[in-house]
mmCIF file of C-alpha atoms in Angstrom:
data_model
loop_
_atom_site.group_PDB
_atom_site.id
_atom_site.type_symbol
_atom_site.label_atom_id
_atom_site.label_comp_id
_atom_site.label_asym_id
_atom_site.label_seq_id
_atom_site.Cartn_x
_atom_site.Cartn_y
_atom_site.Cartn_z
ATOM 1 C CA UNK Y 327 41.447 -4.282 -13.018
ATOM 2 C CA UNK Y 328 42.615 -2.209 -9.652
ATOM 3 C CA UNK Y 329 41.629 1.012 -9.006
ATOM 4 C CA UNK Y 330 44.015 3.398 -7.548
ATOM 5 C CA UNK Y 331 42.619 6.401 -5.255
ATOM 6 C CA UNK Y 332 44.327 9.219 -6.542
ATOM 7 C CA UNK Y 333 45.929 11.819 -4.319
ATOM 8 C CA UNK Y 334 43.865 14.257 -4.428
ATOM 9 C CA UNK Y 335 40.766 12.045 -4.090
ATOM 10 C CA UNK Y 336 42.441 10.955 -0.963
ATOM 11 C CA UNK Y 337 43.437 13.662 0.692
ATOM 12 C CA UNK Y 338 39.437 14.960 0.414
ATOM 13 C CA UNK Y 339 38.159 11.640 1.591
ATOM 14 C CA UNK Y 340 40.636 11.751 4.346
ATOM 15 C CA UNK Y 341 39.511 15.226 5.290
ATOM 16 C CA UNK Y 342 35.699 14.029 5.178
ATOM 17 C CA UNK Y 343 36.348 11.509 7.590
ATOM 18 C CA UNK Y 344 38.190 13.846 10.103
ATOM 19 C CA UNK Y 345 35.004 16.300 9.841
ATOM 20 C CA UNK Y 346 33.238 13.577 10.782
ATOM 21 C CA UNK Y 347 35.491 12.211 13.928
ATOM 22 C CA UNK Y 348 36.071 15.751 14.860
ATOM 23 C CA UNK Y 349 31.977 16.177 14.841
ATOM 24 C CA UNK Y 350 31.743 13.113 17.250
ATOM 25 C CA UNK Y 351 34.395 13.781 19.821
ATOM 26 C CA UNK Y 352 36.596 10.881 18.661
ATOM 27 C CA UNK Y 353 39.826 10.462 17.720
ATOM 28 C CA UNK Y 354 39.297 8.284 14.039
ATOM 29 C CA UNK Y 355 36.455 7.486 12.314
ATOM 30 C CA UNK Y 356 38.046 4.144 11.517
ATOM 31 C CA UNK Y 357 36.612 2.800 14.316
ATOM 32 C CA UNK Y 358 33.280 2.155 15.212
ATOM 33 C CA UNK Y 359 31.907 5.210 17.528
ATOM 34 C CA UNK Y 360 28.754 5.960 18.559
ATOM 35 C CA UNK Y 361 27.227 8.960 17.151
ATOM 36 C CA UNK Y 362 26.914 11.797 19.272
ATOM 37 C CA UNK Y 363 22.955 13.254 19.960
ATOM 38 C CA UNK Y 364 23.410 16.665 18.324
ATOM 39 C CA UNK Y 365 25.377 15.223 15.100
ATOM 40 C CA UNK Y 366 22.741 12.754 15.505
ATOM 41 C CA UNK Y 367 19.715 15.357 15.057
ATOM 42 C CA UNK Y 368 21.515 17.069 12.473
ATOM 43 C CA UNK Y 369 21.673 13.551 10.013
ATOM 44 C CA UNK Y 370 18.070 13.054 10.662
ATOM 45 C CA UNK Y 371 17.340 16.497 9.321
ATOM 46 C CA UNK Y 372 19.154 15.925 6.269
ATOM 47 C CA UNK Y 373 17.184 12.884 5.883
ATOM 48 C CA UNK Y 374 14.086 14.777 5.824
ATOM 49 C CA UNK Y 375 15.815 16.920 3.234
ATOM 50 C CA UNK Y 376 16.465 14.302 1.250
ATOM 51 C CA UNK Y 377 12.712 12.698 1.420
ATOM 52 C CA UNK Y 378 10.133 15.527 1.590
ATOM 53 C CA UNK Y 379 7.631 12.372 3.056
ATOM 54 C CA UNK Y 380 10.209 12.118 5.949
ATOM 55 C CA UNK Y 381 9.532 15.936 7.250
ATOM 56 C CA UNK Y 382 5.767 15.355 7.461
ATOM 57 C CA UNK Y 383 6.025 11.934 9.911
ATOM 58 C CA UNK Y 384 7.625 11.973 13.287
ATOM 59 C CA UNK Y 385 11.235 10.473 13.948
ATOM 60 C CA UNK Y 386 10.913 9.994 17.787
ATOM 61 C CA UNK Y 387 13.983 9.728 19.732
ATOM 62 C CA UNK Y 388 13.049 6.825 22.312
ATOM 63 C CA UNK Y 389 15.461 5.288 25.504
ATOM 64 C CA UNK Y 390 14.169 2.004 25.467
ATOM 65 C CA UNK Y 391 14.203 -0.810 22.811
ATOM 66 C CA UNK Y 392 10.845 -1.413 23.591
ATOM 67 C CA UNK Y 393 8.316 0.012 25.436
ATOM 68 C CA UNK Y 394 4.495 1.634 24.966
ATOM 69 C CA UNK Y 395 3.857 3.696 21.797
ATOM 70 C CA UNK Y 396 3.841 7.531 22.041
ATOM 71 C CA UNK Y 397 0.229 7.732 20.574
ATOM 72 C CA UNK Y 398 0.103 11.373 19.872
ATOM 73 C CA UNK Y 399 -3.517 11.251 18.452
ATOM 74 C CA UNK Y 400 -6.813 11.790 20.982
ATOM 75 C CA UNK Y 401 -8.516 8.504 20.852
ATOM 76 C CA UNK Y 402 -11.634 10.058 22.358
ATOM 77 C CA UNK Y 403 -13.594 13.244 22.863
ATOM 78 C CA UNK Y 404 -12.232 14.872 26.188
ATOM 79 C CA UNK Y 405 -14.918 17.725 27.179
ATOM 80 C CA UNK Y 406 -17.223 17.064 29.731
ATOM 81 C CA UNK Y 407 -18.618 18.645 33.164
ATOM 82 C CA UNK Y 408 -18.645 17.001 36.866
ATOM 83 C CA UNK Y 409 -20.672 17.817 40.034
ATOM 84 C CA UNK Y 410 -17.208 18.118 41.919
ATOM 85 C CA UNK Y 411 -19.622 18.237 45.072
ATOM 86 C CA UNK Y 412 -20.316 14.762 44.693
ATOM 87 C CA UNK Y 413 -17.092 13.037 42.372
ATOM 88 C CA UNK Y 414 -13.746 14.667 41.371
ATOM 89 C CA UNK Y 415 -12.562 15.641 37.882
ATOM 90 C CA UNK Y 416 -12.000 12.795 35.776
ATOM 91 C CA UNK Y 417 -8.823 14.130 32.916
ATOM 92 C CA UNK Y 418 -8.707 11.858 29.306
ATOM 93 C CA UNK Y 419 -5.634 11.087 28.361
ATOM 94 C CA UNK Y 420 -3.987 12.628 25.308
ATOM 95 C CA UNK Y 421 -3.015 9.691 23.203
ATOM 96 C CA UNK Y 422 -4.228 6.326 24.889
ATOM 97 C CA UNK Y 423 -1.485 3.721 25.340
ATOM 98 C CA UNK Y 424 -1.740 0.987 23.203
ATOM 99 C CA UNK Y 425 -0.528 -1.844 25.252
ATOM 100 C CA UNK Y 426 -1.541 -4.490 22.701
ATOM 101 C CA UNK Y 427 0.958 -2.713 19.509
ATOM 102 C CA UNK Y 428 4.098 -1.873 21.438
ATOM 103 C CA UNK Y 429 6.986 -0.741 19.796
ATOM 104 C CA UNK Y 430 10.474 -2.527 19.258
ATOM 105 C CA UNK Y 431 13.389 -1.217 17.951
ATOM 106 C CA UNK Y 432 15.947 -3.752 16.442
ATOM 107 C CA UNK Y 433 19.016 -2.863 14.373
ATOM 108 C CA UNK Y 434 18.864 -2.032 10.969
ATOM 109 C CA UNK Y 435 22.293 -1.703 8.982
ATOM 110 C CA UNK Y 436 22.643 1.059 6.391
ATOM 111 C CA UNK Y 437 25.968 0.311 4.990
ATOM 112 C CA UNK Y 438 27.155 2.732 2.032
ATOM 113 C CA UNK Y 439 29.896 1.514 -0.117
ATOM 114 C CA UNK Y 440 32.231 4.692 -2.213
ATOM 115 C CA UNK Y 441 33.866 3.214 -5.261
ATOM 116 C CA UNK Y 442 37.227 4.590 -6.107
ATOM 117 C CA UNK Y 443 36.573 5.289 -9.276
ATOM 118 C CA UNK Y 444 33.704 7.582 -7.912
ATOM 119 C CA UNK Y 445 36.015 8.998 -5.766
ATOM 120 C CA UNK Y 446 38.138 9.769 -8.017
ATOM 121 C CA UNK Y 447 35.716 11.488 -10.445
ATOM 122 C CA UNK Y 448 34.660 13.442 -7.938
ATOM 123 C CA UNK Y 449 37.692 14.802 -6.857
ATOM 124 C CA UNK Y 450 37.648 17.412 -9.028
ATOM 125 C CA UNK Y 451 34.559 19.333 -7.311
ATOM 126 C CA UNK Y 452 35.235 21.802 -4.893
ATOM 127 C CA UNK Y 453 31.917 20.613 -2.689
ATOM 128 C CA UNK Y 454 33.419 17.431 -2.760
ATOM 129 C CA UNK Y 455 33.241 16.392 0.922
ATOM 130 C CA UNK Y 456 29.077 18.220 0.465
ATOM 131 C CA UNK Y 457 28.533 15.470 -2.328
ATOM 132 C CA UNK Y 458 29.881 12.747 -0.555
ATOM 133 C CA UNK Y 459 27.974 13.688 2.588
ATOM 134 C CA UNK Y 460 24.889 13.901 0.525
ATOM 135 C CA UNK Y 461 24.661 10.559 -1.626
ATOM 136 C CA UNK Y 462 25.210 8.943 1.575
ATOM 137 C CA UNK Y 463 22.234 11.030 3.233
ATOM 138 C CA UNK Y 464 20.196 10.252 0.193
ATOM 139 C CA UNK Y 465 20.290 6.414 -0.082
ATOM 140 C CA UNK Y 466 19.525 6.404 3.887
ATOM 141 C CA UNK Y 467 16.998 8.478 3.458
ATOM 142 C CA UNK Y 468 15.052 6.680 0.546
ATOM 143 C CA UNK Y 469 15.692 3.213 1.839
ATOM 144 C CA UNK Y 470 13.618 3.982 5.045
ATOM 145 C CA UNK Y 471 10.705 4.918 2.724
ATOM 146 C CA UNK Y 472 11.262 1.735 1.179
ATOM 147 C CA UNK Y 473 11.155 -0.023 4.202
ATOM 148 C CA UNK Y 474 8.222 1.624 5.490
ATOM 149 C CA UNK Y 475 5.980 1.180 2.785
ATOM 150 C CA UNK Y 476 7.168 -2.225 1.764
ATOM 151 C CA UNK Y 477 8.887 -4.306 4.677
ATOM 152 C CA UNK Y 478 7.001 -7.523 5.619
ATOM 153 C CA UNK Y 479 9.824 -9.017 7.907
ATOM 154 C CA UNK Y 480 12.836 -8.736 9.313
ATOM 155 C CA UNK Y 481 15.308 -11.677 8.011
ATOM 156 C CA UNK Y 482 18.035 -12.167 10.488
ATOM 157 C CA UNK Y 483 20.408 -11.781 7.053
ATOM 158 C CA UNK Y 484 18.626 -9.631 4.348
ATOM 159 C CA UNK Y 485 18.830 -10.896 0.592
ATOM 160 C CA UNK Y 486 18.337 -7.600 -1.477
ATOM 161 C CA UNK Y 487 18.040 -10.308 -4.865
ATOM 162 C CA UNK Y 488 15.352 -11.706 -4.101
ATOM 163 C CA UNK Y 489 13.614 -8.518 -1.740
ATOM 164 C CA UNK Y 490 14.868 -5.408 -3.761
ATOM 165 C CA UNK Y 491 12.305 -3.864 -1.855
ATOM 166 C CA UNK Y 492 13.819 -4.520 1.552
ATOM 167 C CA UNK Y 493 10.939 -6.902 2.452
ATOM 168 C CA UNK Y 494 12.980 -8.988 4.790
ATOM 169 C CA UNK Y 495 15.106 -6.027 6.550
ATOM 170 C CA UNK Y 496 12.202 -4.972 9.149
ATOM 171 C CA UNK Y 497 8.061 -4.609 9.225
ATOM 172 C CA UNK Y 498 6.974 -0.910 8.093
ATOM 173 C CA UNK Y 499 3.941 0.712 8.416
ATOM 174 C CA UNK Y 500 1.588 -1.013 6.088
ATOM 175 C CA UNK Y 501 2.745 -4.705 7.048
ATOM 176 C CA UNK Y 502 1.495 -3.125 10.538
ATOM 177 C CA UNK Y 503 -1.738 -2.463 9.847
ATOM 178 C CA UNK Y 504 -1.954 -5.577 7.977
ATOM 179 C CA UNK Y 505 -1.098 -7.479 10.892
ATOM 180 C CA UNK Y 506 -2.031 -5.326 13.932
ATOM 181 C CA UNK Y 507 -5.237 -3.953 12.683
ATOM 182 C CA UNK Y 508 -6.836 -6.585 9.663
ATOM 183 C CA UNK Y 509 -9.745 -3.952 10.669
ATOM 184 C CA UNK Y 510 -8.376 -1.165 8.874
ATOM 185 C CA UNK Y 511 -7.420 -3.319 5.807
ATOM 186 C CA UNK Y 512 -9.496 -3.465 2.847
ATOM 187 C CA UNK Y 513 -8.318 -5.849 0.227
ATOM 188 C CA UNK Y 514 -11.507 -6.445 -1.872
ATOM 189 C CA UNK Y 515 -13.248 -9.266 -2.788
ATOM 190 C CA UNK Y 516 -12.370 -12.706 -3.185
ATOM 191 C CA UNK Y 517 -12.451 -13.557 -7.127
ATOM 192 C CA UNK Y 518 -11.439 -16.839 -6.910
ATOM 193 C CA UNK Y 519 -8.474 -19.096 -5.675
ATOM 194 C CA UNK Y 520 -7.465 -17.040 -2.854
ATOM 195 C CA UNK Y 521 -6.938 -13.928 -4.938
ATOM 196 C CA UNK Y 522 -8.684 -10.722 -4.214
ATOM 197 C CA UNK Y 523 -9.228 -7.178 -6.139
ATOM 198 C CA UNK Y 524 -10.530 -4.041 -5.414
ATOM 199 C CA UNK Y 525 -12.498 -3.765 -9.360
ATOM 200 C CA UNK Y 526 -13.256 -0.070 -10.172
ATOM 201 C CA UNK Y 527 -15.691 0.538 -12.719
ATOM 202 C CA UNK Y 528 -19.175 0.831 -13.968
ATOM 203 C CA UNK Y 529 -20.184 -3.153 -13.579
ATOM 204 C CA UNK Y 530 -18.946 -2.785 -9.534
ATOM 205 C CA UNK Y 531 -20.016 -1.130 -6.323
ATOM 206 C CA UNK Y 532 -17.325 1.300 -6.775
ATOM 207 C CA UNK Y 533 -17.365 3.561 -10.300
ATOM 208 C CA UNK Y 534 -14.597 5.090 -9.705
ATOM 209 C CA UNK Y 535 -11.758 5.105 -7.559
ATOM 210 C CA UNK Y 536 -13.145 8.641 -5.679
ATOM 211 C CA UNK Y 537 -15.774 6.595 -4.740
ATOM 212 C CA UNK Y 538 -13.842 3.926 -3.210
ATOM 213 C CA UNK Y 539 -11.704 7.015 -1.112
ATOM 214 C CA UNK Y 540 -15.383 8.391 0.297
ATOM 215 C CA UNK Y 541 -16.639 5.073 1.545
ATOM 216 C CA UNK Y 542 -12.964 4.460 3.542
ATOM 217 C CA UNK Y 543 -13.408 7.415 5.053
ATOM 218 C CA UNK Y 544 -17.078 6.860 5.810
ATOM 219 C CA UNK Y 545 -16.865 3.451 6.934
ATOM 220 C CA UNK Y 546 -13.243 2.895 8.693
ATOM 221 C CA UNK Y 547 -12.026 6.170 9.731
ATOM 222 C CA UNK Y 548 -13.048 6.610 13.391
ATOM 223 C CA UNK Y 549 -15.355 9.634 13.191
ATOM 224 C CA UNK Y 550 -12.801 11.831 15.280
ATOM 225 C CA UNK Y 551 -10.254 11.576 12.447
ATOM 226 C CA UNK Y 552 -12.116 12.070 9.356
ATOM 227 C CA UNK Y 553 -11.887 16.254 9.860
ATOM 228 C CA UNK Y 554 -8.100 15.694 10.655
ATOM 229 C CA UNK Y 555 -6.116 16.609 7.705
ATOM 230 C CA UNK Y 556 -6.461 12.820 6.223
ATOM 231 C CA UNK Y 557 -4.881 12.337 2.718
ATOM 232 C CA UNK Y 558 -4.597 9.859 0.428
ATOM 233 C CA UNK Y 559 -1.221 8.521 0.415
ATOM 234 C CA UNK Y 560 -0.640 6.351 -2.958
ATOM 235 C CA UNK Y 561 1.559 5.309 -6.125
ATOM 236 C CA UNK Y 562 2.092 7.160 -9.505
ATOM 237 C CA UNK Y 563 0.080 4.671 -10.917
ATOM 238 C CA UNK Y 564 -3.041 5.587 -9.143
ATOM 239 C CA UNK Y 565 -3.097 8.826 -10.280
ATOM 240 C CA UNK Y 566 -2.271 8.026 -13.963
ATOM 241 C CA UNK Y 567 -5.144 5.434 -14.067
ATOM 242 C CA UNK Y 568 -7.643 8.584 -12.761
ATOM 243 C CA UNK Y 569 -6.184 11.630 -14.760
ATOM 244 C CA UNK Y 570 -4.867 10.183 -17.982
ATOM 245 C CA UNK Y 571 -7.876 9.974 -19.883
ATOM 246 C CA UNK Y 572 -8.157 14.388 -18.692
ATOM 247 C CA UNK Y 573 -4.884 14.498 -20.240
ATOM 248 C CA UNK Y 574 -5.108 12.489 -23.198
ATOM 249 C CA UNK Y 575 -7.433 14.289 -25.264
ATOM 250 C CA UNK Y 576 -7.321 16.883 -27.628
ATOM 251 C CA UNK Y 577 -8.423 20.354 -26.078
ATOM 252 C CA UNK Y 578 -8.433 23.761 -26.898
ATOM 253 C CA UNK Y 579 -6.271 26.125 -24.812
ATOM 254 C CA UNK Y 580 -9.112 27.376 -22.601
ATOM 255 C CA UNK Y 581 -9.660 23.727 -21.483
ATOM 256 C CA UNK Y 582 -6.267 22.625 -21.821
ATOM 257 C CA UNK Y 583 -5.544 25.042 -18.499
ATOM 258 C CA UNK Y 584 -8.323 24.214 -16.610
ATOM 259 C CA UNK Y 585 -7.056 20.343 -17.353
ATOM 260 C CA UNK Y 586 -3.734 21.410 -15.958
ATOM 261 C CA UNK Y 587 -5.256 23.095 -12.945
ATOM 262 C CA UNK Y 588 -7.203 20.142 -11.760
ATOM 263 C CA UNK Y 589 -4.132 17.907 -12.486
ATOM 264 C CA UNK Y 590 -2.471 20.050 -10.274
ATOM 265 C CA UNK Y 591 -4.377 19.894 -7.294
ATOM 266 C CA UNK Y 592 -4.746 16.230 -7.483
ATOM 267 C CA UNK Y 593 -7.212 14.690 -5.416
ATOM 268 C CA UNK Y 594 -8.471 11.482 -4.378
ATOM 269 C CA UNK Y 595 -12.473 11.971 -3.536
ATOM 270 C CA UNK Y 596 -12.870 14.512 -0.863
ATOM 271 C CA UNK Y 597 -8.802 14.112 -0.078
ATOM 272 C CA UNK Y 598 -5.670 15.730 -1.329
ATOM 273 C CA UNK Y 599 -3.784 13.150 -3.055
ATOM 274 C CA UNK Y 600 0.190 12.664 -2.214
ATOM 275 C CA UNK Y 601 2.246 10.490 -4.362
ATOM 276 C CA UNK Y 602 5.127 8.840 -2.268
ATOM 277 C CA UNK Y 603 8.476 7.661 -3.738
ATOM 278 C CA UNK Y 604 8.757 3.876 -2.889
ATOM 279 C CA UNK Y 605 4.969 3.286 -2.570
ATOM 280 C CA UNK Y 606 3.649 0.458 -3.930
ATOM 281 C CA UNK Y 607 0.861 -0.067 -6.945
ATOM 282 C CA UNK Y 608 -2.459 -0.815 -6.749
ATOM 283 C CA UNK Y 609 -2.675 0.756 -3.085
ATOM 284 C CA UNK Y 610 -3.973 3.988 -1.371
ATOM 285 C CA UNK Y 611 -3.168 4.671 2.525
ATOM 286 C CA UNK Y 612 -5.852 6.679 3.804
ATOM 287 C CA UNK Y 613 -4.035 8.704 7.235
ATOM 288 C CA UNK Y 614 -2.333 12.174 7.993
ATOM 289 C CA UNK Y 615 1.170 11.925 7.775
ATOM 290 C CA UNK Y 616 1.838 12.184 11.773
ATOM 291 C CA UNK Y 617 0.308 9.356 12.432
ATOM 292 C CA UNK Y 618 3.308 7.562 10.934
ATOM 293 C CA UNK Y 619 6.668 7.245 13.143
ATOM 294 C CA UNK Y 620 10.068 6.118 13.001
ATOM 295 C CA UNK Y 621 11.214 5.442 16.399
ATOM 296 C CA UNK Y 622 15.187 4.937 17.130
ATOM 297 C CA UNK Y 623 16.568 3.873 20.238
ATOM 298 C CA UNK Y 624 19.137 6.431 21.846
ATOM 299 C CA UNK Y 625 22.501 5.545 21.413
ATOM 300 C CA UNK Y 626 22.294 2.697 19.162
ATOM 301 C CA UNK Y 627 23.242 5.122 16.047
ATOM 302 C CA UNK Y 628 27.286 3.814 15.256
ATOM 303 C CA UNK Y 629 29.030 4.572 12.443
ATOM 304 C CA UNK Y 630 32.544 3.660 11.177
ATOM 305 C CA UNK Y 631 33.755 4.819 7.610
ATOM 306 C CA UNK Y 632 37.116 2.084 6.937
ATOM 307 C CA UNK Y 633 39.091 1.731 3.166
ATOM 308 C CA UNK Y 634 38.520 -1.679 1.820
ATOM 309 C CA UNK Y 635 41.448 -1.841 -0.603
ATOM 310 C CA UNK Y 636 40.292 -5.652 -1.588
ATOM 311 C CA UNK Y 637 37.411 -4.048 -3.188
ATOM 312 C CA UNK Y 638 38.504 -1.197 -4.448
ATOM 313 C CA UNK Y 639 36.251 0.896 -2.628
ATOM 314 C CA UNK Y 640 35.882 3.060 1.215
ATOM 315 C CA UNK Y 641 32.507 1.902 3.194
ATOM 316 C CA UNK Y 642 30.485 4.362 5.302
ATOM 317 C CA UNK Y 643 29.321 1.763 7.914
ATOM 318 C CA UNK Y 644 26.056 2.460 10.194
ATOM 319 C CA UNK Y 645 23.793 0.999 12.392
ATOM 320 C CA UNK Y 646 20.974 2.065 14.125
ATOM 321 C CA UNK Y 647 17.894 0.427 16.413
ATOM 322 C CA UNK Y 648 14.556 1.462 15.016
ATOM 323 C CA UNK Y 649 10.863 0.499 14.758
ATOM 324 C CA UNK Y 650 8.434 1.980 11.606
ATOM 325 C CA UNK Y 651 5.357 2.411 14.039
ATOM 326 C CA UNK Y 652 1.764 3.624 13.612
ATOM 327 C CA UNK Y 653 0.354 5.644 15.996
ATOM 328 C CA UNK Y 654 -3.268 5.737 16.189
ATOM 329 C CA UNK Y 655 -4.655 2.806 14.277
ATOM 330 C CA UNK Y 656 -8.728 3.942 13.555
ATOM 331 C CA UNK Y 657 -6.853 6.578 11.846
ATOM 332 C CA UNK Y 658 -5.891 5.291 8.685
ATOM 333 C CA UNK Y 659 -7.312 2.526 5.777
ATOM 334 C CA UNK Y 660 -5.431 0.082 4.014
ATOM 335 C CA UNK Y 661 -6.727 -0.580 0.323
ATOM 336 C CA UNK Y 662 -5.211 -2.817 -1.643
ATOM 337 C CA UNK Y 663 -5.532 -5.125 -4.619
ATOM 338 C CA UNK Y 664 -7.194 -1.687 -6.567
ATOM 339 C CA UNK Y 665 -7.966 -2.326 -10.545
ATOM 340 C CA UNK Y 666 -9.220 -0.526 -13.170
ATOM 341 C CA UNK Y 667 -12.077 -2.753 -14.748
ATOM 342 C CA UNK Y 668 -12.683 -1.167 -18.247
#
């Protein structure tokens, strides 16, 4: 059955898309336009409002769609002394280049369709045009942390069926290591057939998963890093699997509260533990968050928000060229493949 955009709903939706022309120097936001640098700065701050995850990495503005990674992290110590009677200073670099791992940004579409029906519903808000804005911001926003914990690929035409986790829309930060640095990725033993598992428990190496945290750190953390605000990045699962049986038993107040407390300051071994939206099971990223990047390409970011009456629906398009990069690799662990072996 068609959907009719009501007036009202129209006139706000019309209004949203002038704010957003008028914000970009253009004359309609019917056409494709390429988003101006300060309107720009101001959507990637929303993202990060949207995603707390997204304020602790680095979104790195970049000219070039490819080129040598930023590599904020000190590879090396950099104190030393020189008889400058016989040889001159010799400066370390701050952040090595990593010629091997450059970075590439390609286009990745984030393409927001607005139902008229939801239009319509909403046009009885007076922060209409701030909802709008907002669900759009959101989806972008979560989608990259999908990407960046999950993307294996990039498909030259996505198919969301069969990779609801955007697998095939572009390689994020753990396909990276997994590729880049097969160093820094621990994915247990081989059981059999191909298959391996990290086994936790009292009949393995590791008794229990803060165990299995300590020895990362010990063993595949370069030894500059491991004082450098790590934490352990992982799923909800994870965390259930250590603190459920702290929870699950009946307590009197006293140690019902001191149960709570721990809970609340959730750790991971020696690290503070940080559940991620979008991560996936079974896996802990050992890192500090700035040593994960999203770099986008300067002036790639277009946008075009058209009606598509056939559908029943407006569509917020955008585009942008960007690369899910990691900066320093002997500064994080990959473990996958983690179970609980009761």
């Amino acid at each position: 059955m068609s959907v009719v955009l009501q007036p009202a709903a129209r006139q706000l939706f019309n209004s949203y898309r002038a704010d957003v022309a008028r914000a970009n120097g253009v004359e309609s936001a019917k056409e494709t336009f390429a988003v101006l640098p300060a309107p720009t700065q101001k959507i990637i701050q929303a993202y990060q409002q949207q995603a707390d995850f997204l304020k602790l990495i680095n979104i790195w503005p970049v000219d070039n769609a490819k080129g040598e990674k930023i590599a904020l992290s000190i590879g090396t110590t950099i104190a030393g002394n020189t008889n400058t009677n016989l040889n001159p200073r010799q400066p370390t670099a701050v952040g090595s280049l990593d010629l091997v791992d450059e970075y590439d940004c390609t286009q990745t579409n984030y393409d927001v369709a607005m139902k008229w029906l939801l239009l319509n519903a909403w046009r009885h808000f007076p922060d209409f045009k701030k909802k709008l804005q907002e669900m759009v911001i959101r989806a972008i926003a979560l989608d990259k942390l999908c990407i960046g914990f999950n993307g294996l690929f990039r498909a030259p035409t996505s198919d969301r069926a069969a990779n609801p986790l955007l697998q095939d829309v572009k390689k994020g930060w753990l396909q990276k290591i997994r590729e880049k640095a097969p160093e820094q990725h621990y994915k247990g033993e081989d059981v059999g057939g191909g298959v391996f598992k990290t086994l936790i428990g009292a009949a393995h190496e590791f008794k229990t998963v803060d165990a299995l945290v300590e020895f990362g750190i010990e063993e595949y953390i370069a030894e500059q890093h491991r004082e450098s605000g790590l934490v352990a990045i992982c799923g909800r699962g994870i965390l259930s699997d250590k603190y459920l049986p702290l929870l699950n038993i009946i307590q009197d107040p006293t140690e019902q509260i001191a149960a709570r407390i721990i809970y609340a300051n959730k750790q991971l071994g020696t690290l503070p533990a940080m559940y991620v939206p979008k991560f996936p099971a079974k896996t802990i990223l050992i890192t500090t968050p700035d040593n994960l990047s999203i770099y986008i390409q300067n002036g790639t970011f277009n946008r075009s928000i058209v009606d598509q009456p056939e559908w029943d629906r407006a569509v917020d398009f955008q585009s942008i060229n960007e690369d899910y990069v990691v900066e320093d690799y002997t500064k994080c662990l990959l473990i996958e493949n983690i179970e609980l072996d009761d």
